[in-house]
Every structure is written in structure tokens, then in C-alpha cells.
PDB file of C-alpha atoms in Angstrom:
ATOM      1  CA  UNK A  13     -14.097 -11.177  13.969  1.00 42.00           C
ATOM      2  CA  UNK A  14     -12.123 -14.024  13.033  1.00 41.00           C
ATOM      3  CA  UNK A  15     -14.288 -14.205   9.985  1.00 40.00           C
ATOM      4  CA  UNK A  16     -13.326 -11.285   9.112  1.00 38.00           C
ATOM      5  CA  UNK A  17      -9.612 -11.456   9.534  1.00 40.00           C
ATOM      6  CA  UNK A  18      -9.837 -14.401   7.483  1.00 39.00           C
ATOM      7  CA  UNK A  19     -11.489 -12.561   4.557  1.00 40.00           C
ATOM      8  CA  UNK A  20      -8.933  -9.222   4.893  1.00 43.00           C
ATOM      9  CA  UNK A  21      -5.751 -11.524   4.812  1.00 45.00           C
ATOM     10  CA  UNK A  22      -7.063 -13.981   1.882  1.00 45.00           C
ATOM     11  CA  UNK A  23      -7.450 -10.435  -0.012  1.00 46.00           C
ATOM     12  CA  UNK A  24      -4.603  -8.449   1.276  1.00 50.00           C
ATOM     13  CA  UNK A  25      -1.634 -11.272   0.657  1.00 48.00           C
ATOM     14  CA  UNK A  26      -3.428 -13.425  -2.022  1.00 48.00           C
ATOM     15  CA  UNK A  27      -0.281 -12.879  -3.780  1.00 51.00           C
ATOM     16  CA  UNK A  28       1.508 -15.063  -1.473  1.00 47.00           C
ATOM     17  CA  UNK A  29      -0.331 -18.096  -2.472  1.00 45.00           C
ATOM     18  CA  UNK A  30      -0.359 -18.500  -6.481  1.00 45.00           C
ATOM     19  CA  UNK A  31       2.784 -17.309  -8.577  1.00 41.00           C
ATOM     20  CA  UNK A  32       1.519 -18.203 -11.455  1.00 43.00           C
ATOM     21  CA  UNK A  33      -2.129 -16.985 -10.719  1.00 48.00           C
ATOM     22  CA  UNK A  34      -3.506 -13.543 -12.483  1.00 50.00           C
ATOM     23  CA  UNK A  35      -3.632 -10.885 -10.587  1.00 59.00           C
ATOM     24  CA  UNK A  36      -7.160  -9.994  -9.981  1.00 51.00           C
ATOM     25  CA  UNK A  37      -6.651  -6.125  -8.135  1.00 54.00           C
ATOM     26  CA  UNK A  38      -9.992  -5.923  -6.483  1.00 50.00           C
ATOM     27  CA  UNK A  39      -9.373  -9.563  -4.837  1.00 49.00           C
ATOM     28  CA  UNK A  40      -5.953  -8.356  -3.924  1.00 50.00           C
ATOM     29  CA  UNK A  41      -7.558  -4.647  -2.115  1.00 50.00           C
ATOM     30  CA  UNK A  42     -10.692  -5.968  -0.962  1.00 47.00           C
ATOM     31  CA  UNK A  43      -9.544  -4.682   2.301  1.00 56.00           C
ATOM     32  CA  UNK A  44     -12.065  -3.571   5.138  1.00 70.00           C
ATOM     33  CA  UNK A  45     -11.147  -0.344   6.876  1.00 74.00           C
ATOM     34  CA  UNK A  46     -11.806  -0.458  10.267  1.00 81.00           C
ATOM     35  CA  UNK A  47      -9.734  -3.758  11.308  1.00 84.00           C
ATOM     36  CA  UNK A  48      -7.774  -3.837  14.503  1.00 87.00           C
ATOM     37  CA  UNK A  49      -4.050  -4.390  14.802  1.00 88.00           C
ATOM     38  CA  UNK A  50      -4.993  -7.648  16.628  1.00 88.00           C
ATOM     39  CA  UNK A  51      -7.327  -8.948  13.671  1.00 84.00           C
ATOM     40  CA  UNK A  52      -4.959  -8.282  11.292  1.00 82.00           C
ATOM     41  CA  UNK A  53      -1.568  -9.678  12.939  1.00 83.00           C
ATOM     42  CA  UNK A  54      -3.329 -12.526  14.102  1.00 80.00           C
ATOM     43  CA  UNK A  55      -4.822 -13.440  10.608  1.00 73.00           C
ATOM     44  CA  UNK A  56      -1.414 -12.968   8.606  1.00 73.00           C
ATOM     45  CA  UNK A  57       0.132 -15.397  11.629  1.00 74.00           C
ATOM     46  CA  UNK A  58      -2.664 -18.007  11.394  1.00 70.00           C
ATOM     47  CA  UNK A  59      -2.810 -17.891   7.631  1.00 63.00           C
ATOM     48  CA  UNK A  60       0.471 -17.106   5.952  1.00 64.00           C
ATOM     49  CA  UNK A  61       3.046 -17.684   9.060  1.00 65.00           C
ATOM     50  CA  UNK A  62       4.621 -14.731   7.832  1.00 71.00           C
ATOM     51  CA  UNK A  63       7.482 -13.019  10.176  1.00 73.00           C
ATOM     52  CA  UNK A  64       6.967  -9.540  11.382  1.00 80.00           C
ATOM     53  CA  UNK A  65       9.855  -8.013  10.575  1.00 86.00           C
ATOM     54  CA  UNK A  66       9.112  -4.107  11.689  1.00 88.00           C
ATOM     55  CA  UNK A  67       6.405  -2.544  14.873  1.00 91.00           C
ATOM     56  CA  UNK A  68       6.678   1.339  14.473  1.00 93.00           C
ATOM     57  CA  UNK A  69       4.562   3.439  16.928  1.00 94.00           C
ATOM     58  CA  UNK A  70       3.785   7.028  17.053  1.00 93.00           C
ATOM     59  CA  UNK A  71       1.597  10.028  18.248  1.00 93.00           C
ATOM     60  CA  UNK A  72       0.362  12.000  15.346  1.00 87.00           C
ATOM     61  CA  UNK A  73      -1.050  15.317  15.975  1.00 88.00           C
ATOM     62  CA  UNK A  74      -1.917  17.362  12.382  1.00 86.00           C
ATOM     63  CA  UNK A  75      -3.558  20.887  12.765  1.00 87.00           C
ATOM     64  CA  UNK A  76      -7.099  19.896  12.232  1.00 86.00           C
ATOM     65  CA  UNK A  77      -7.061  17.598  15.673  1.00 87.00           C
ATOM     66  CA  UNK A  78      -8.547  20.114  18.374  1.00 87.00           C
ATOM     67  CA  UNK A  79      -6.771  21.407  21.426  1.00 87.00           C
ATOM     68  CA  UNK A  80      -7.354  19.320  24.764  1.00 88.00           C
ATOM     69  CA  UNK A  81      -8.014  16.082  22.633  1.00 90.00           C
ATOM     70  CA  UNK A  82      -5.806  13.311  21.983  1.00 92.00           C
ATOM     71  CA  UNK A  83      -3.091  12.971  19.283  1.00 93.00           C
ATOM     72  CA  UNK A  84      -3.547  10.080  16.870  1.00 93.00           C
ATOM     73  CA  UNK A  85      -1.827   7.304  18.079  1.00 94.00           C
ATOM     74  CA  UNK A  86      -0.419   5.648  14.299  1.00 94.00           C
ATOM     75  CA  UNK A  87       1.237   2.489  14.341  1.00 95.00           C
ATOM     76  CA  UNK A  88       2.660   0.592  11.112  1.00 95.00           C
ATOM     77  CA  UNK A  89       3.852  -2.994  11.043  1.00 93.00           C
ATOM     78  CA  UNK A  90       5.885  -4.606   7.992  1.00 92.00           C
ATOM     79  CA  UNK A  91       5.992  -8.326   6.879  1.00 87.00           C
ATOM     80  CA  UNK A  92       8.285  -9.979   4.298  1.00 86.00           C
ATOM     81  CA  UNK A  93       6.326 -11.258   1.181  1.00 79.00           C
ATOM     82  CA  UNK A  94       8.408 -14.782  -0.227  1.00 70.00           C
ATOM     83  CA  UNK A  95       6.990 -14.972  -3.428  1.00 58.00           C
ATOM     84  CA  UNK A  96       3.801 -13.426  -5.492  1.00 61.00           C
ATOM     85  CA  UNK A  97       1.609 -13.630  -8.681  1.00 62.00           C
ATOM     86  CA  UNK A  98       0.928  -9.529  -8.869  1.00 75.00           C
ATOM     87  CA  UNK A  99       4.141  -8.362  -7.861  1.00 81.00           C
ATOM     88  CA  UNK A 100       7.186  -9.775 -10.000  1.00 84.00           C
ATOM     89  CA  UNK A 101      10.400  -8.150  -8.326  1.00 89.00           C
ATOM     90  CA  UNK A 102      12.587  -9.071  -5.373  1.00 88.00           C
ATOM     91  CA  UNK A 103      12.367  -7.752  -1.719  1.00 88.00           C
ATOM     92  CA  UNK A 104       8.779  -7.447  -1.473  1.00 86.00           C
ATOM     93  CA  UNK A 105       6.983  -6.070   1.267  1.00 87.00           C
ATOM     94  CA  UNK A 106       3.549  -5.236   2.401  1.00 86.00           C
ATOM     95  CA  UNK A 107       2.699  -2.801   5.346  1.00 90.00           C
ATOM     96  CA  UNK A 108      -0.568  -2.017   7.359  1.00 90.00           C
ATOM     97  CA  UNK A 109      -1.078   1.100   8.812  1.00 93.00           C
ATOM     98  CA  UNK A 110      -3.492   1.792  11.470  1.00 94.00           C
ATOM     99  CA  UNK A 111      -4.757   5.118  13.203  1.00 93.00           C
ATOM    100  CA  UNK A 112      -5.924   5.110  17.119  1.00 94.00           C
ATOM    101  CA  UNK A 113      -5.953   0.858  16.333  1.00 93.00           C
ATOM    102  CA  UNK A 114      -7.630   1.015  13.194  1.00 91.00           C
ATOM    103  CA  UNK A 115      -6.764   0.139   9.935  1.00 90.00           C
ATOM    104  CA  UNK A 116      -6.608   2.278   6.594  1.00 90.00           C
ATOM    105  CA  UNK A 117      -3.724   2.117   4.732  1.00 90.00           C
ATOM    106  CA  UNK A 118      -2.155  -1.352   3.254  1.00 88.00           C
ATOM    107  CA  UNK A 119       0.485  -0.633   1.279  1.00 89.00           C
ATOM    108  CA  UNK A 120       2.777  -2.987  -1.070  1.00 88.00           C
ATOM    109  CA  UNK A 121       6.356  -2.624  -2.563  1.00 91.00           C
ATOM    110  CA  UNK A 122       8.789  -4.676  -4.852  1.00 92.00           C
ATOM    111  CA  UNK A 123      12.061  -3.795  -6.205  1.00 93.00           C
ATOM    112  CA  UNK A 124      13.646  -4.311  -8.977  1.00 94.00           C
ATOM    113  CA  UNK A 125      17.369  -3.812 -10.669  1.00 91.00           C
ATOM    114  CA  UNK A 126      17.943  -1.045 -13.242  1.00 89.00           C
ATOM    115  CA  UNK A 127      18.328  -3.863 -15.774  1.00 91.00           C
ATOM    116  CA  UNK A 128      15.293  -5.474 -15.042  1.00 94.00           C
ATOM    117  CA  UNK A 129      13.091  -1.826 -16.395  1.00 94.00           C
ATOM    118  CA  UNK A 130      11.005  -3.772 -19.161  1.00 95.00           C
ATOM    119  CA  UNK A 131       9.829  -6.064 -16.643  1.00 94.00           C
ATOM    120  CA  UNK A 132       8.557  -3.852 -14.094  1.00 95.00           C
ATOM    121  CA  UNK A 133       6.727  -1.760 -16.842  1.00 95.00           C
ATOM    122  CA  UNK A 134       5.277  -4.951 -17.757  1.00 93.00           C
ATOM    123  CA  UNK A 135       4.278  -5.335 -13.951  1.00 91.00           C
ATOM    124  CA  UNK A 136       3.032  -1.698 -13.830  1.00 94.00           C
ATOM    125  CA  UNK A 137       0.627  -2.020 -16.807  1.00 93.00           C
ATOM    126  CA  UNK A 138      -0.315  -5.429 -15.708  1.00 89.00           C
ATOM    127  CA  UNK A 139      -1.756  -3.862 -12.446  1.00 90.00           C
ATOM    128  CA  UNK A 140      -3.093  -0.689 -14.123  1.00 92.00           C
ATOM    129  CA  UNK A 141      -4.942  -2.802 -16.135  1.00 88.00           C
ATOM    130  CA  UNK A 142      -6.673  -4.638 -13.362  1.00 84.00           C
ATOM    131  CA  UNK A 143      -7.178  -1.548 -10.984  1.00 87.00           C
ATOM    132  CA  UNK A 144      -8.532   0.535 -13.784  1.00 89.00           C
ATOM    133  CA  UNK A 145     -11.746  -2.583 -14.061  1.00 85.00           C
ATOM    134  CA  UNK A 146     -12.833  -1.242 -10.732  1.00 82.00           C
ATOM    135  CA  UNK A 147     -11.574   2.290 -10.026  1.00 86.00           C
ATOM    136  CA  UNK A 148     -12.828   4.838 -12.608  1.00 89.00           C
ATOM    137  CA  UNK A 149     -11.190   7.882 -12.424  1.00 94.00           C
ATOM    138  CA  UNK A 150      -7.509   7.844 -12.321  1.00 95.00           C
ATOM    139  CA  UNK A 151      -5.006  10.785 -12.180  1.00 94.00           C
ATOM    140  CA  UNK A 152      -1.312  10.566 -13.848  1.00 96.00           C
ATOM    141  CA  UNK A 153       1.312  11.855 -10.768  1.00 94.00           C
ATOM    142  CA  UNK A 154       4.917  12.681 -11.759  1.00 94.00           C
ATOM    143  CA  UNK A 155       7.815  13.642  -9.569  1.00 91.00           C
ATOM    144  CA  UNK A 156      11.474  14.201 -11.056  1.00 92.00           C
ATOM    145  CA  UNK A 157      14.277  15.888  -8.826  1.00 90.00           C
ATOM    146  CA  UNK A 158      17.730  14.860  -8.356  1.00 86.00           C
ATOM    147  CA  UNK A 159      17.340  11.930  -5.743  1.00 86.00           C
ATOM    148  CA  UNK A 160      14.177  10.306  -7.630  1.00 88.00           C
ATOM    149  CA  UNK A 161      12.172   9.768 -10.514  1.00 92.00           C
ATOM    150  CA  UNK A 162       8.517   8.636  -9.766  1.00 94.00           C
ATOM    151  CA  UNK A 163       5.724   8.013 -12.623  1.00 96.00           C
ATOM    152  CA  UNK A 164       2.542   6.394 -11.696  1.00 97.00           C
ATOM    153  CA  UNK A 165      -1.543   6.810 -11.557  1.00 97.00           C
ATOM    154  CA  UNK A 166      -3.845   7.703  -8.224  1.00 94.00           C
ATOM    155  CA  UNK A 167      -7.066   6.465  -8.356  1.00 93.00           C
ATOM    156  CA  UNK A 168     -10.647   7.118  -6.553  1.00 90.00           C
ATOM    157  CA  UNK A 169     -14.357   6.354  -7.640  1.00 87.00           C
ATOM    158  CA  UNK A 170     -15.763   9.202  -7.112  1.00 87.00           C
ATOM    159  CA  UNK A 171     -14.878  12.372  -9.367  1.00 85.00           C
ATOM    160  CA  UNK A 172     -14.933  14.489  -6.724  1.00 80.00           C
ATOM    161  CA  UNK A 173     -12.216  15.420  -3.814  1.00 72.00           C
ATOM    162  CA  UNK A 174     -13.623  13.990  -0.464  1.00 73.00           C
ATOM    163  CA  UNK A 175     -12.567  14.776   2.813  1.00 69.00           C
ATOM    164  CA  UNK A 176     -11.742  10.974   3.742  1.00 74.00           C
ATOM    165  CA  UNK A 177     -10.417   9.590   0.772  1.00 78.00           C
ATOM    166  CA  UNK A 178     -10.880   6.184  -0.501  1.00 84.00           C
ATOM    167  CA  UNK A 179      -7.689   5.927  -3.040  1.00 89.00           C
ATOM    168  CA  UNK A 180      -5.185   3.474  -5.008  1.00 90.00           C
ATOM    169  CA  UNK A 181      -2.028   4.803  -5.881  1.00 93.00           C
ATOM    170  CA  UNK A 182       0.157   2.894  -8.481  1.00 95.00           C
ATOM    171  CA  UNK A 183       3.655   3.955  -9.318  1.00 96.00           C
ATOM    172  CA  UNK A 184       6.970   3.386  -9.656  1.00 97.00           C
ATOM    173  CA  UNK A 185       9.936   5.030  -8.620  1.00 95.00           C
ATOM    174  CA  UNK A 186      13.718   5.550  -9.462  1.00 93.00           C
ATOM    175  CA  UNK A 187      16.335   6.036  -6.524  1.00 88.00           C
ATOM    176  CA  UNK A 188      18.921   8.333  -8.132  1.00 87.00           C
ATOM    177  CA  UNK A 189      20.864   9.577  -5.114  1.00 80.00           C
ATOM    178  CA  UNK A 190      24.552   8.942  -5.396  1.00 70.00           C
ATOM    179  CA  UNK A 191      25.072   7.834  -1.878  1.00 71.00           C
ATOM    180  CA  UNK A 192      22.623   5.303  -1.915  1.00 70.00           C
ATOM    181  CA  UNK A 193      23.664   1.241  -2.244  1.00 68.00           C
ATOM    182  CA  UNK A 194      20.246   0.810  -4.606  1.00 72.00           C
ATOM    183  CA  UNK A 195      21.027   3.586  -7.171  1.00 72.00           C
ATOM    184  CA  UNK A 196      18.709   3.520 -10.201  1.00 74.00           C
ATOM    185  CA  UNK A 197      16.873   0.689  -8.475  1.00 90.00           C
ATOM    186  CA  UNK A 198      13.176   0.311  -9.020  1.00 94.00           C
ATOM    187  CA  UNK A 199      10.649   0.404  -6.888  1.00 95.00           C
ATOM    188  CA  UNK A 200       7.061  -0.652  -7.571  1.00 95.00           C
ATOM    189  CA  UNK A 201       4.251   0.190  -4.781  1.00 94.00           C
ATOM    190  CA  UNK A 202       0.735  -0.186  -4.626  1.00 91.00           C
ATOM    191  CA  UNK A 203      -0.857   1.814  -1.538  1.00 91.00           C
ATOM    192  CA  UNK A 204      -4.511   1.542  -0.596  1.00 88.00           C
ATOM    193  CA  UNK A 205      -5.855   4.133   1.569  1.00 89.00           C
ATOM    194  CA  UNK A 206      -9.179   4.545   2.991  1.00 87.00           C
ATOM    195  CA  UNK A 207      -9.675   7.538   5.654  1.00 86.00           C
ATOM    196  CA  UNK A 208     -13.813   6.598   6.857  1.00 83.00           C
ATOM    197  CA  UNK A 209     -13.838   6.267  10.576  1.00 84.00           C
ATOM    198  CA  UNK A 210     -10.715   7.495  11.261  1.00 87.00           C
ATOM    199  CA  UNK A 211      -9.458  11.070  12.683  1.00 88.00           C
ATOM    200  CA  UNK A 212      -7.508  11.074   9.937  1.00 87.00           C
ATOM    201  CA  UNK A 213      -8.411  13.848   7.190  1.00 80.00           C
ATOM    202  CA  UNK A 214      -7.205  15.344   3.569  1.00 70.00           C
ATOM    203  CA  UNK A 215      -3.770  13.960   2.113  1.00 61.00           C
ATOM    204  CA  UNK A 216      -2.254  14.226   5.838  1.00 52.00           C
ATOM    205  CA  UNK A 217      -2.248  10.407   6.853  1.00 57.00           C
TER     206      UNK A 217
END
């Protein structure tokens, strides 16, 4: 196991090691679903001393979970990210998500100013770049209301729509609210998802 946690956190926060490295996507996401909370926490601790700045716990019951069995006990912890080589914003984050203790969603996020636009679109086509080598099929998403602006690419390797997805999604999106301190801020995520051996089903996770 500790093998394994070793392998998962090299991959997962290789951007913590190297600003000036490339950013090579599929070293970055070579992420095995499956991982307990315990592998993972004690990996980033051992590895990156990172501080856990967030536990969130809760039971998750969507309508295809059967009545007289258990709700899906979900559970999402957060860690600051100093510095990185893929991601070239400010208050950057990544996030593991688990399901009844197991993991399958990592999730990353990096802001940036409203003046700083050409640089994340040189961020976002860095990474598009380097996911598109491994993950064929990619899907443009849009979203544009009056609290945010979001532009970005979902990808999978298979053509067709499976039941437990394995997905990338790449975006970027624009807080417009006018009560909110970031206004017109950036934000720049990269979310890995992968549904196998979980009770977790469709786009509800």
C-alpha cells in the first residue's frame, strides 16, 4: 500500500516539485481509483508535508441507491499547493474526493486576476495540449449567466457515454457576481473523475 501511495502522490502533486518543469498531464492524473483516505493523506504528509487545510464529511443518498441500503458516505479533503510547473496562478488548491473511503475524484484549481487573462489562456492551452496526447475525444462545455462565465473541454477515451465515467474536465471560469470580493477573477480547474468501484453512477458524484 505504501507503494502505492507513493506512486498516486508523485502523480497527483508533481506540480509541487518542479516550477520550471513541463507539464506532462498523464504524469500529473496518473491517479489510481480505489485509494483510501488513509493512503492518500498519509502519502501527501510523508511526501510533500503539505497542511490540510479543509475535512468535509457527508451522507449522499441519489435516487439510484436502493431502499434499506446505506447512503454514500462522501468525504472531501483540501490541501494548499505553494508553488507549481502546470498551474501558473495564485491560490492553488487540489482536492480528493472519496465515496464510502474510496477515491475518484482529484480535482485542481488556480486563480488568477482579471488582468492576468492572457496568461491563464496560455495556461489553459498549455494543459489542453498535454491532456489531448492521451484523452481522445474531447467535448467543448460553455456556461454564461449573470454570476459566471465558464469555457472549457471534458474529456473521456471512449466515444461512448458509460455508466461510470472515466473523465478530465478542463476549464476556466469567470466570477461575475457583484457581491463577490473576486469579481472577474479567474479560475482555472482541472478535475479528474473516475466512477469504477464506486456506488457512484451517471454525472451525480
Amino acid at each position: 500500500m505504501k507503494k502505492i501511495a507513493l506512486v498516486i502522490m508523485c502523480a497527483v502533486l508533481y506540480c509541487t516539485s518542479n516550477a520550471q518543469s513541463p507539464c506532462p498531464f498523464e504524469t500529473l492524473f496518473t491517479i489510481k481509483p480505489g485509494m483510501t483516505k488513509a493512503e492518500v493523506t498519509e502519502g501527501v504528509k510523508r511526501l510533500y508535508q503539505l497542511a490540510q487545510i479543509k475535512d468535509v464529511k457527508e451522507d449522499f443518498r441519489p435516487p439510484y441507491i436502493k431502499a434499506g441500503t446505506p447512503s454514500i458516505r462522501k468525504e472531501v479533503i483540501t490541501y494548499r499547493i505553494d508553488s507549481g510547473s502546470c498551474f501558473n496562478g495564485r491560490n492553488t488548491f487540489v482536492r480528493f474526493e472519496f465515496a464510502d473511503d474510496k477515491l475518484y475524484k482529484a480535482y485542481i484549481s488556480t486563480s488568477f486576476n482579471q488582468q492576468e487573462y492572457a496568461n491563464l489562456l496560455s495556461n489553459f492551452e498549455a494543459l489542453r495540449k498535454s491532456i489531448l496526447q492521451s484523452w481522445k475525444y474531447e467535448k467543448g462545455i460553455k456556461i454564461d449567466n449573470k454570476d459566471l462565465k465558464s469555457t472549457g473541454y471534458t474529456y473521456t477515451k471512449t466515444k461512448s457515454v458509460e455508466l461510470k465515467p472515466n473523465t478530465v474536465t478542463l476549464q476556466y471560469v469567470q466570477n461575475l457576481s457583484p457581491t463577490s470580493a473576486t469579481q472577474n477573477a479567474y479560475t482555472l480547474e482541472v478535475i479528474w473523475a473516475n466512477l469504477v468501484g464506486t456506488r457512484l453512477e451517471g454525472a451525480v458524484y
